[in-house]
Short mmCIF file of C-alpha atoms in Angstrom, two decimals:
data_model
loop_
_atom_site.label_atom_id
_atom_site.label_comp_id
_atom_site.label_asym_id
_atom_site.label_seq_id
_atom_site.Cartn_x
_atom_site.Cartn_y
_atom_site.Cartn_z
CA UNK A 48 -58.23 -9.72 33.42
CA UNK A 49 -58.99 -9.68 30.03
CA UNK A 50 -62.09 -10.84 28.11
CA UNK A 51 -62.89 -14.38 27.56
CA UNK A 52 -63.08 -15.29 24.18
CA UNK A 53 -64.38 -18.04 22.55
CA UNK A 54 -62.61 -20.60 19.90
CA UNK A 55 -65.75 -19.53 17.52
CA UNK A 56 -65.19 -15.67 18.30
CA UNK A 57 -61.51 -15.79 17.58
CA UNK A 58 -61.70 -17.84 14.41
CA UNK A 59 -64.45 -15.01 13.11
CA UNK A 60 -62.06 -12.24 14.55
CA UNK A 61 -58.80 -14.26 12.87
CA UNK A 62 -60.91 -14.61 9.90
CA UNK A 63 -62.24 -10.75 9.46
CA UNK A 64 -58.60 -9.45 10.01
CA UNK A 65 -59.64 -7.91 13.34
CA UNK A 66 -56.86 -9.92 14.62
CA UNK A 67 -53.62 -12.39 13.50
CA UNK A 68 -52.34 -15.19 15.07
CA UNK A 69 -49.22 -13.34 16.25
CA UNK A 70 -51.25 -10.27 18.05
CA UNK A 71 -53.06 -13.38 19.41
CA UNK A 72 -49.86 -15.47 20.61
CA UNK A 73 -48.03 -12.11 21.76
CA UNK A 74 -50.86 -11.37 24.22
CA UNK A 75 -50.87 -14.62 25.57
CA UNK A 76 -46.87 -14.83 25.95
CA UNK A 77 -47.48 -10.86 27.97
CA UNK A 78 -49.51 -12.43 30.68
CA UNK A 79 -47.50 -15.68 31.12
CA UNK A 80 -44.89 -13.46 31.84
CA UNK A 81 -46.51 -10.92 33.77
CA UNK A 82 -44.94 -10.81 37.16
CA UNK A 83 -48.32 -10.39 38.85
CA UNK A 84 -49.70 -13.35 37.23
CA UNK A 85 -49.81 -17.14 37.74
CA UNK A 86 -47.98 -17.76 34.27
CA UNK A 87 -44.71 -18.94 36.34
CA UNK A 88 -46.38 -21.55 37.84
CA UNK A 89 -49.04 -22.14 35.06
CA UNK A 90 -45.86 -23.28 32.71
CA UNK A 91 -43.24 -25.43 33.27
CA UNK A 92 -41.57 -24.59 29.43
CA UNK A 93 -43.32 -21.55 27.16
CA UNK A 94 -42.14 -22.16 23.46
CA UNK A 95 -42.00 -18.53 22.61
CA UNK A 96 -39.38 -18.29 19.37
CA UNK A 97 -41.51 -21.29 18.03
CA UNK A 98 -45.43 -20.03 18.94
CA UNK A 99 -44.46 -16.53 17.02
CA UNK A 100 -42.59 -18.23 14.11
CA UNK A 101 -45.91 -20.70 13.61
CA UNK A 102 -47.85 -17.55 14.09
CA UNK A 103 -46.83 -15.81 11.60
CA UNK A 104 -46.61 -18.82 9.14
CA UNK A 105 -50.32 -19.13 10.29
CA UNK A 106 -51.19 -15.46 9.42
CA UNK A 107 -49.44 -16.11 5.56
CA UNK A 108 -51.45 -18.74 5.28
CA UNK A 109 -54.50 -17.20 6.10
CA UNK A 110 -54.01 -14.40 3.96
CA UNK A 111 -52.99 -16.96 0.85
CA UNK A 112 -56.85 -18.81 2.15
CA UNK A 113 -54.89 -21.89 2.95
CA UNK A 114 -55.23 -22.02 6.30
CA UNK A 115 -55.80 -25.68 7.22
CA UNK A 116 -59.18 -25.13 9.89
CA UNK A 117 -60.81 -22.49 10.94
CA UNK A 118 -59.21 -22.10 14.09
CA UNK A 119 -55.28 -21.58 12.86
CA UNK A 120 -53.35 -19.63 14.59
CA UNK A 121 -55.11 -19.65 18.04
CA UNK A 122 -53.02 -20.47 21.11
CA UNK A 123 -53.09 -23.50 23.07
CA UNK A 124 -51.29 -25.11 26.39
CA UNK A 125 -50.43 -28.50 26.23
CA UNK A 126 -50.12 -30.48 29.86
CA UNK A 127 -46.65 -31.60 30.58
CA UNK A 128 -47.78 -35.35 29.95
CA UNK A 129 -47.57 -35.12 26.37
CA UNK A 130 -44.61 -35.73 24.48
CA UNK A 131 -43.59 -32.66 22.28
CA UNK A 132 -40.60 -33.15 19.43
CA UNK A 133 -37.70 -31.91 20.48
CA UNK A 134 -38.81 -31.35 24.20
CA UNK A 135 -37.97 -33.06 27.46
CA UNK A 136 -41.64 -34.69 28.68
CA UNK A 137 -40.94 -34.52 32.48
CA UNK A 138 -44.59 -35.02 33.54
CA UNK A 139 -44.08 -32.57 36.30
CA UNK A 140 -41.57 -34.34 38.13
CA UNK A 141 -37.77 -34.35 38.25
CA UNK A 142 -37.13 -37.72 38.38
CA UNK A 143 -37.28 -37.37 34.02
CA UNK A 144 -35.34 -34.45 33.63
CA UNK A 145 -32.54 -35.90 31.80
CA UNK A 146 -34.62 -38.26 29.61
CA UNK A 147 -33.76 -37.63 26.05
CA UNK A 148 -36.02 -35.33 24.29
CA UNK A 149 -38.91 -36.61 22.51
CA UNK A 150 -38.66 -37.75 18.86
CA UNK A 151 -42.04 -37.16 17.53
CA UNK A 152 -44.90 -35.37 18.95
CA UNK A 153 -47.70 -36.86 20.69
CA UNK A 154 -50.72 -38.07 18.20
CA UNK A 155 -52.91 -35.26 19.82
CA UNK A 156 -50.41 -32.87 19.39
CA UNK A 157 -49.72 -33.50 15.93
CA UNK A 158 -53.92 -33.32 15.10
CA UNK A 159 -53.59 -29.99 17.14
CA UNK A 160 -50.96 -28.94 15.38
CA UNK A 161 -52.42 -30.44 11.85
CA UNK A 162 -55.53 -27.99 12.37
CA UNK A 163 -53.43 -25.09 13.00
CA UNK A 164 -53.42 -24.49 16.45
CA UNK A 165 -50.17 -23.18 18.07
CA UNK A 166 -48.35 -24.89 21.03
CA UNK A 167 -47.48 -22.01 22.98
CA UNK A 168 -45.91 -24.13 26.16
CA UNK A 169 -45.99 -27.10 28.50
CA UNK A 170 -48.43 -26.85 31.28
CA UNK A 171 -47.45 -27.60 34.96
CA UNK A 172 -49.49 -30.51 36.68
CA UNK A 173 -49.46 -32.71 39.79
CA UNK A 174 -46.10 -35.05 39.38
CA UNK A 175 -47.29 -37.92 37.25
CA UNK A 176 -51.07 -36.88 37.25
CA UNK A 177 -51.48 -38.53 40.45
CA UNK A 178 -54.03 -36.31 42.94
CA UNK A 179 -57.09 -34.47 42.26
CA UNK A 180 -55.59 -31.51 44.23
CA UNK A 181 -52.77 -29.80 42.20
CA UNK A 182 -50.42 -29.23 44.11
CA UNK A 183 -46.50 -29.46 42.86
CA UNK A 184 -43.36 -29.20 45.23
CA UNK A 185 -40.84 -29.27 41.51
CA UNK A 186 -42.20 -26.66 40.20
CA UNK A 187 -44.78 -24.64 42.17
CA UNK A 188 -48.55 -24.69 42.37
CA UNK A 189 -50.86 -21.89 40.33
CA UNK A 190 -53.55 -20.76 42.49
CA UNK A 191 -56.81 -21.24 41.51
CA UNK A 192 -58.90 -18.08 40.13
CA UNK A 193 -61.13 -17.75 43.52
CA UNK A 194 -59.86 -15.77 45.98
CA UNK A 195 -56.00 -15.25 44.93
CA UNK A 196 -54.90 -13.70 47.46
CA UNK A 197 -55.38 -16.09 50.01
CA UNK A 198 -54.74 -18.92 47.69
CA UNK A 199 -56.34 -21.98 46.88
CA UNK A 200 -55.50 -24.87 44.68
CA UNK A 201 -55.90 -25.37 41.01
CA UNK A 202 -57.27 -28.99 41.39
CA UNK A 203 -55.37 -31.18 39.42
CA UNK A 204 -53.61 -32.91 37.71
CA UNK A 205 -54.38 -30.90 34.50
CA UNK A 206 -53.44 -27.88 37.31
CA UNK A 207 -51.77 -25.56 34.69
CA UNK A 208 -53.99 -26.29 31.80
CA UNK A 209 -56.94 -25.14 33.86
CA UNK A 210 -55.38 -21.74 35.13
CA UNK A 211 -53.74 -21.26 31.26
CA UNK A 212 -57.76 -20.68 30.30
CA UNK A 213 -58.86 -19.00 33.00
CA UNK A 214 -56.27 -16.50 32.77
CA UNK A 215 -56.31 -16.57 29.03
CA UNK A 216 -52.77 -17.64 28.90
CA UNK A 217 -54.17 -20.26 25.94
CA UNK A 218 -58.02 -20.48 24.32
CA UNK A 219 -57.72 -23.99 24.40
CA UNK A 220 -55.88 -26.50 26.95
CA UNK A 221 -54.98 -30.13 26.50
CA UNK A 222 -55.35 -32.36 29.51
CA UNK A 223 -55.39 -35.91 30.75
CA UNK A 224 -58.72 -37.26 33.18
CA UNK A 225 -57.91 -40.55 34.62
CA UNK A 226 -60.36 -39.95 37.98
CA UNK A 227 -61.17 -36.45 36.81
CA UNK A 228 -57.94 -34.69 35.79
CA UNK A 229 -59.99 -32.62 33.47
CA UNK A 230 -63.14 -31.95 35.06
CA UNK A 231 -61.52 -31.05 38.58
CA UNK A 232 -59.46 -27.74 37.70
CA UNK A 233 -62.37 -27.23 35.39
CA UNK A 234 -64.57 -26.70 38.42
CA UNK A 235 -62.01 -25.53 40.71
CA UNK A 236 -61.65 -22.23 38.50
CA UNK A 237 -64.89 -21.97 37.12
CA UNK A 238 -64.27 -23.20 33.24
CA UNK A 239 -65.19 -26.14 31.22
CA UNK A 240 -64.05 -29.38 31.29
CA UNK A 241 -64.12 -32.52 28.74
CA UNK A 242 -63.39 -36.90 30.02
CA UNK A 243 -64.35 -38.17 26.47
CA UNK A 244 -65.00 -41.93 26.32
CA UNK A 245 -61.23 -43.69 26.38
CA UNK A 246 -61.12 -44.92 22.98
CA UNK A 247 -61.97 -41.96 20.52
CA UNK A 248 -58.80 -40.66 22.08
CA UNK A 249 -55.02 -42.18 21.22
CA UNK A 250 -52.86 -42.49 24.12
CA UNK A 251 -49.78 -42.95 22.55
CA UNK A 252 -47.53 -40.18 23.37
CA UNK A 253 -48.17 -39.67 26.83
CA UNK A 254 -47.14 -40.23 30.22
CA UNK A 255 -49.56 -43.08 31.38
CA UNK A 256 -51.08 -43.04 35.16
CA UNK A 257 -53.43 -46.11 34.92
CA UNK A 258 -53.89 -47.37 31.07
CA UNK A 259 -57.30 -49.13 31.70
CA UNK A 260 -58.67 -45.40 32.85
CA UNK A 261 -56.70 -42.87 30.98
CA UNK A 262 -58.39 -40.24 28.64
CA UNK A 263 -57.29 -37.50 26.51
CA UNK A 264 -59.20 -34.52 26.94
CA UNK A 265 -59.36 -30.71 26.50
CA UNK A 266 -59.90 -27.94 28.72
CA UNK A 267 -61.85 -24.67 27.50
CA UNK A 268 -63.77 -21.83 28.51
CA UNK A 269 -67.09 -23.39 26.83
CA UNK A 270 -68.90 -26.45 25.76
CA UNK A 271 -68.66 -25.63 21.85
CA UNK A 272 -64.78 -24.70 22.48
CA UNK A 273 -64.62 -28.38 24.01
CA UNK A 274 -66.53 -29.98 21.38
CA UNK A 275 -64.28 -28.32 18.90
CA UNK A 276 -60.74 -29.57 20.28
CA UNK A 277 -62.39 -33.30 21.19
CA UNK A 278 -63.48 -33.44 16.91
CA UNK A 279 -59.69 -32.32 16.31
CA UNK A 280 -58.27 -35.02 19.28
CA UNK A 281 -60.35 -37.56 18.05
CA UNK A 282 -59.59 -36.77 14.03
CA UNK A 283 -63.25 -36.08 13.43
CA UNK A 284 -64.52 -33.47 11.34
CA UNK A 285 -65.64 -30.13 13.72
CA UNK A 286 -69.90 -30.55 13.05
CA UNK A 287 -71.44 -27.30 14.31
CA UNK A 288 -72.82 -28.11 17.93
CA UNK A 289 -76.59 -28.53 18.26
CA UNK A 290 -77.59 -27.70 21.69
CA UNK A 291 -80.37 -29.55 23.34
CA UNK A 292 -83.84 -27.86 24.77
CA UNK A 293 -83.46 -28.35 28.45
CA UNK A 294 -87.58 -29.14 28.24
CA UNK A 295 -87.89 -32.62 28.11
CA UNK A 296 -84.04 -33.90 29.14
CA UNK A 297 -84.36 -36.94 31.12
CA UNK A 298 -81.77 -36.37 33.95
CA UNK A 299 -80.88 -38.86 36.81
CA UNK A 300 -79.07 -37.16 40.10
CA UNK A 301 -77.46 -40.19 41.56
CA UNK A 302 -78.10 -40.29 45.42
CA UNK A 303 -75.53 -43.37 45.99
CA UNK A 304 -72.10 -41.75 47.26
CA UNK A 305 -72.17 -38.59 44.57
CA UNK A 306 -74.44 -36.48 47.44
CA UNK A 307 -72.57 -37.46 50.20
CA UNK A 308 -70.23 -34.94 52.64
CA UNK A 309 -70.68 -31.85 50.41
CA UNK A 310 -69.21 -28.70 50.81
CA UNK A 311 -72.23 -26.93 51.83
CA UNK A 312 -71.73 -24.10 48.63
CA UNK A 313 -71.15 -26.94 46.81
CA UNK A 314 -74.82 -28.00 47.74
CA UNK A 315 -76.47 -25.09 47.71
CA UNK A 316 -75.26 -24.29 43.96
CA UNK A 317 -76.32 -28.12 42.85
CA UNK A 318 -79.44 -27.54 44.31
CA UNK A 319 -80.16 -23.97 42.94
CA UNK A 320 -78.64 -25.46 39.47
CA UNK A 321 -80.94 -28.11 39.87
CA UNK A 322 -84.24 -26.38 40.28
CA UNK A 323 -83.26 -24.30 37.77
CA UNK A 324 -83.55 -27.17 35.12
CA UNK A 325 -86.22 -28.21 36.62
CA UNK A 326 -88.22 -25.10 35.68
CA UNK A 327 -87.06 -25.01 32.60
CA UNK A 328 -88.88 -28.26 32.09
CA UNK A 329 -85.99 -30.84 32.68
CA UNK A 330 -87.13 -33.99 33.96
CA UNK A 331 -84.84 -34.87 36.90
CA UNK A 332 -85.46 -37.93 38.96
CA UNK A 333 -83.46 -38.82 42.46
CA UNK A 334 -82.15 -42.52 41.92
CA UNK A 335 -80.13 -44.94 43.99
CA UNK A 336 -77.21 -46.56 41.95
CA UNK A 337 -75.78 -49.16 44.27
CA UNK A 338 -73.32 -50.16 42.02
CA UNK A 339 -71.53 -47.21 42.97
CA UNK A 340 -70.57 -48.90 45.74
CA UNK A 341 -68.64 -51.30 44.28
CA UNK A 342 -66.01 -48.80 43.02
CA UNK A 343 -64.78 -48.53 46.78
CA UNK A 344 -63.98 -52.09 46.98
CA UNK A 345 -62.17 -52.02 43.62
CA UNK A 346 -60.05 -49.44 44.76
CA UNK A 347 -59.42 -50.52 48.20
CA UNK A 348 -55.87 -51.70 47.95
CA UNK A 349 -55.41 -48.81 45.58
CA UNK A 350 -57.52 -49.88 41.74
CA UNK A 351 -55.76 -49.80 38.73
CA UNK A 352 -54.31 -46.47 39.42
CA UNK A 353 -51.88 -48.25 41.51
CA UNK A 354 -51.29 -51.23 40.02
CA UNK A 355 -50.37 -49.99 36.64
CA UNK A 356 -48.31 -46.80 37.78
CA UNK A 357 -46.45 -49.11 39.66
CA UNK A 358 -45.85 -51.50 36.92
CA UNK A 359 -44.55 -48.55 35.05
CA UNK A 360 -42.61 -46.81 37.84
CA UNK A 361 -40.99 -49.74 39.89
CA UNK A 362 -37.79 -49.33 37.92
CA UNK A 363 -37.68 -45.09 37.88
CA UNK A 364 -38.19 -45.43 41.59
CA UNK A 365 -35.26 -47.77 42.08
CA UNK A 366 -33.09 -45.26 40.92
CA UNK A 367 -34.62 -42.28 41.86
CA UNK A 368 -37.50 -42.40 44.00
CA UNK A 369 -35.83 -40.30 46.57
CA UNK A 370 -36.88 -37.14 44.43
CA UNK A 371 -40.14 -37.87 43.91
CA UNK A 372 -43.34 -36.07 45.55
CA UNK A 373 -43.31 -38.52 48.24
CA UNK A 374 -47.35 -37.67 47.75
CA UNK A 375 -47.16 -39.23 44.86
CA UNK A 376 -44.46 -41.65 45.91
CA UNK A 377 -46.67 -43.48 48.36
CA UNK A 378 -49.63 -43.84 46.40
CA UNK A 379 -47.42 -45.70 43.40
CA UNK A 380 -46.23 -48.10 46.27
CA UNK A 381 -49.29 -49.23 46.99
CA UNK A 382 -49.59 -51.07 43.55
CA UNK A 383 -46.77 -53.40 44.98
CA UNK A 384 -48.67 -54.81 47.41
CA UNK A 385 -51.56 -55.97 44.83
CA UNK A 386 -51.17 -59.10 43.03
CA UNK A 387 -51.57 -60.44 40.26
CA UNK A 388 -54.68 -62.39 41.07
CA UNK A 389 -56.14 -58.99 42.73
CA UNK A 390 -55.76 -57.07 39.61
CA UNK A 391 -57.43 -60.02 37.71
CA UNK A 392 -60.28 -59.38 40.08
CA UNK A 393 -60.65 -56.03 39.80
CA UNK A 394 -60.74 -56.07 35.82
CA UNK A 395 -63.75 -58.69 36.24
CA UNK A 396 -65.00 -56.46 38.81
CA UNK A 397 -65.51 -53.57 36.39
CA UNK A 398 -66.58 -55.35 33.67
CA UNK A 399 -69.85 -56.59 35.83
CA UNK A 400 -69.64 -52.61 37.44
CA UNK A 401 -69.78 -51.40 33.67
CA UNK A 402 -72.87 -53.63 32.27
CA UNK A 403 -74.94 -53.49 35.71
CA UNK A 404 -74.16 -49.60 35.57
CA UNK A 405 -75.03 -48.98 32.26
CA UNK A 406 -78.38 -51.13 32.20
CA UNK A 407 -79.24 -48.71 35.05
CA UNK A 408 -78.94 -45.26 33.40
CA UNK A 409 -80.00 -46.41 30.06
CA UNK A 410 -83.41 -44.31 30.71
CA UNK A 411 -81.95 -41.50 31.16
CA UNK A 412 -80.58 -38.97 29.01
CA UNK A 413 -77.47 -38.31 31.73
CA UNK A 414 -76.69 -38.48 35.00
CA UNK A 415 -76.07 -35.12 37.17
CA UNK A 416 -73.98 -34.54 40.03
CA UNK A 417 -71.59 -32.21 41.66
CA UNK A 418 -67.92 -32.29 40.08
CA UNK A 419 -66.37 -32.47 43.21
CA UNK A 420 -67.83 -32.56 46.72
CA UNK A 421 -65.11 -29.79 47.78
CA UNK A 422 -64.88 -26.31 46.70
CA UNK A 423 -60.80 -25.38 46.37
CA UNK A 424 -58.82 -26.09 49.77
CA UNK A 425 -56.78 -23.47 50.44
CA UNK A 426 -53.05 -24.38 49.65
CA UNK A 427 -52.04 -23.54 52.85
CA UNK A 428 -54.64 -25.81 54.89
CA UNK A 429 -52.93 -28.95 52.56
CA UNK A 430 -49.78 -28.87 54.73
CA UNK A 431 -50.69 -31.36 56.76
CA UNK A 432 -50.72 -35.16 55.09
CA UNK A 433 -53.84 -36.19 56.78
CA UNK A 434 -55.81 -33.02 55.65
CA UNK A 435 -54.26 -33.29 52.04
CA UNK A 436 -55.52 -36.95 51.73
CA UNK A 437 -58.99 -36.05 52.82
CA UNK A 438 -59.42 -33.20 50.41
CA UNK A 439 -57.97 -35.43 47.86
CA UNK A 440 -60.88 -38.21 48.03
CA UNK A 441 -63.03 -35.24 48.22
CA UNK A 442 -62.21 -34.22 45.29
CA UNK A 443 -61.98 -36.89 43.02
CA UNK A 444 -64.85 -39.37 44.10
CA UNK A 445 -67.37 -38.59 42.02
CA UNK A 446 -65.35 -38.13 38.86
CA UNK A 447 -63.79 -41.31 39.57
CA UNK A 448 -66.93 -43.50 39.32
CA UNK A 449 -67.42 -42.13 35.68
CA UNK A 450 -63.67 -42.82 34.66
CA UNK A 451 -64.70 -46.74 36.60
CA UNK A 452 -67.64 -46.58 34.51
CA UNK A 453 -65.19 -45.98 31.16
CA UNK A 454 -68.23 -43.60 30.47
CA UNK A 455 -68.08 -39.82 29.02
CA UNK A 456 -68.25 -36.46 31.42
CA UNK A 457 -67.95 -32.79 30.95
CA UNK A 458 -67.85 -30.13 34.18
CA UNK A 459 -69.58 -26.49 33.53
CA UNK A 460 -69.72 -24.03 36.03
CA UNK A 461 -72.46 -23.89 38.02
CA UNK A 462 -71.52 -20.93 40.27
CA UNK A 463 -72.76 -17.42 39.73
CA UNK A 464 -70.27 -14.35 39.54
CA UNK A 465 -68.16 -13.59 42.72
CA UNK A 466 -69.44 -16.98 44.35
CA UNK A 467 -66.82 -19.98 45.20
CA UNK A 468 -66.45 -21.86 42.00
CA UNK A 469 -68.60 -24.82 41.52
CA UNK A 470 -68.78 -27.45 39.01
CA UNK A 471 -71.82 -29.65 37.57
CA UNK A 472 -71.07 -32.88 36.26
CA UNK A 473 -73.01 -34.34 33.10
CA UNK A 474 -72.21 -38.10 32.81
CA UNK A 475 -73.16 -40.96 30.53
CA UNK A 476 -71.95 -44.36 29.40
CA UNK A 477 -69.18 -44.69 27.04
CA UNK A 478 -69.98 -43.87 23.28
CA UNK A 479 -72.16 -40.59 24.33
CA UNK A 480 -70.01 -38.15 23.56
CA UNK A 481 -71.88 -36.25 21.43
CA UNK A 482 -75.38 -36.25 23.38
CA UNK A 483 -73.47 -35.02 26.49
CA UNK A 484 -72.22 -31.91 24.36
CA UNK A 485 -75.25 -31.67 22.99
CA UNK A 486 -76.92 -31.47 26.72
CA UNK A 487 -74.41 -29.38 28.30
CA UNK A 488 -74.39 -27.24 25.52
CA UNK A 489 -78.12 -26.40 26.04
CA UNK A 490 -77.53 -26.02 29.90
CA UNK A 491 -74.32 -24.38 30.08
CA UNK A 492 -76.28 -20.95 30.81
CA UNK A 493 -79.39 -21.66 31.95
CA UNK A 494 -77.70 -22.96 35.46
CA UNK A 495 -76.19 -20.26 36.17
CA UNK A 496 -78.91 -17.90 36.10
#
């Protein structure tokens, strides 16, 4: 496996002629398509002809100083939600395979795109970004980075994305998080992942799973390379990341539902993570949040998730339903089942959740937990429905109460080298985007130490 480079390190490399964008996008298009790699079932379509040709219109630009950021000419993935021009957006399923290509690209494509980066192919996900596990029967499932020979899932949905950076496939990945799309395969494979607050983010252009809980975030190997592609996402100008002293943070570990039924690695590194900070002066305090609670409820006929993907899919599955994940298929049927009074309920429901929740962490600087309360299943233990769907809660619980919150999250690795991978969760109510990059920025290597 190759080094791990950083957007910052390849944009000082790009710009010292140590490298171009094409040596950049040829290496990445060698190991998608080395045999003994994941890149098969990483990518669902590489655009090869068109990465090289923007490659090399990057590297003349560079060399007339007009490239348009910093960072033209590095590769990155983009998840098969997105809507590419030109390209079929099948969202991992074939029940859209003979849609008519898309006419425009995708407003986070285009601000990709805009700063220079290259598309270098669509990224393979769970079938409509529904399950926190990864796993895809259309097109195959990439195995996480732990343990590949015995195999063990990605997490999902952002499956592909994920194993794009951790293989260095792509330097930067584009993902969705609607109950922790992002932040899952982030932690499942030991890299960094970004839920930005839903509205600095423009949804047009994608696939939706549940529009009141959707976000548009990146996937990277560090909190500066997230911090980068969120500015670009959210058309803000890249402002050099300050990271925060951990003396003196003000962290709350939440002890409602977020510590319960964990992997016992997952524990252990949490705990060790947790001390960690603690020595380093962080001010962590144990609190109960019972309004955690409440997100079961809201969810207990199946949330917004399936209410709204049903409202979107009850025609698609009319017609073609029968090749669906029936996974997936299930879960989307639940939404017909809840009313129209029900979902009025459960938007009141959060709106209470959100101002009771927020009043409660407004001391504190962030809330920690553990990403997910699983480490990776192994793909072949998921056979079985009843074991898939208790691996899938697993894994997207406490993610989910931050997406419920409509708050802001980022997953580092908390793990140490050759242990399972684990991810820590900084959380915070919406509009603290920059104070969680900010925090996690000043963490991101103390934890793992």
């Amino acid at each position: 496996m190759p080094d791990h480079p950083t957007l910052a390190s390849l944009a000082a490399d790009l710009d010292s002629g140590r490298t171009t964008a094409r040596k950049l996008v040829e290496e990445c298009l060698a190991r998608i398509a080395d045999p003994a790699g994941e890149g098969a079932r990483t990518f669902i379509h590489v655009d090869k002809d068109a990465a090289i040709a923007a490659a090399d219109a990057m590297d003349h630009l560079r060399k007339a100083r007009a490239a348009p950021s910093p960072y033209a000419g590095i590769p990155v993935s983009i998840k098969d939600l997105y809507d590419i021009k030109g390209q079929v957006t099948r969202a991992g399923s074939r029940a859209l395979e003979d849609s008519a290509p898309a006419e425009a690209d995708a407003p986070v494509v285009a601000r990709l795109r805009q700063a220079g980066f290259i598309v270098i192919g669509r990224t393979n996900m769970t079938e409509f970004a529904y399950s926190g596990i990864g796993i895809n029967p259309h097109y195959g499932t990439p195995k996480s980075v732990w343990n590949r020979s015995v195999g063990h899932v990605p997490g999902g949905s952002s499956s592909g994305a994920a194993v794009s950076i951790a293989d260095c496939m792509a330097y930067g990945a584009l993902g969705t998080d609607t109950g922790g799309s992002c932040r899952i395969p982030a932690a499942y494979n030991g890299i960094v992942g970004y839920k930005p607050t839903q509205v600095r983010v423009p949804l047009d252009g994608g696939v939706p799973l549940s529009s009141s809980l959707d976000s548009f975030g990146p996937l990277a190997r560090s909190v500066a390379c997230c911090a980068v592609l969120d500015a670009v996402l959210a058309d803000e100008a890249v402002q050099p990341l300050q990271p925060r002293t951990v003396k003196g943070m003000r962290l709350a570990v939440p002890t409602t539902i977020a510590l319960d039924d964990l992997d016992e690695e997952v524990a252990k590194t949490f705990e060790r993570a947790l001390a960690t900070l603690s020595r380093h002066g962080a001010l962590i305090e144990r609190i109960e949040v019972p309004e955690f609670h409440d997100v079961g409820v809201m969810n207990s006929k199946g949330g917004f998730a399936a209410a709204e993907s049903y409202a979107w899919h009850r025609y698609l599955l009319t017609g073609k339903g029968d090749v669906y994940d029936p996974r997936v298929r299930v879960r989307i049927l639940r939404g017909e089942g809840i009313s129209a009074a029900d979902y009025i309920d459960i938007l009141k429901a959060r709106r209470s959740f959100i101002a009771r929740t927020e009043q409660r962490i407004a001391p504190y600087d962030a809330l920690v937990l553990p990403t997910t309360a699983n480490t990776p299943p192994r793909i072949a233990d998921l056979a079985d429905d009843q074991a898939f769907t208790t691996q899938n809660l697993r894994s997207l619980r406490n993610c989910t109460l931050i997406n419920m919150l409509d708050g802001c999250a980022i997953s580092l690795p908390a793990h140490r080298e050759g242990e399972v991978p684990v991810g820590l969760m900084l959380a915070a109510a919406g509009g603290s985007d920059r104070r969680i990059f900010e925090l996690a920025a000043g963490m991101e290597d103390v934890i793992r130490v």
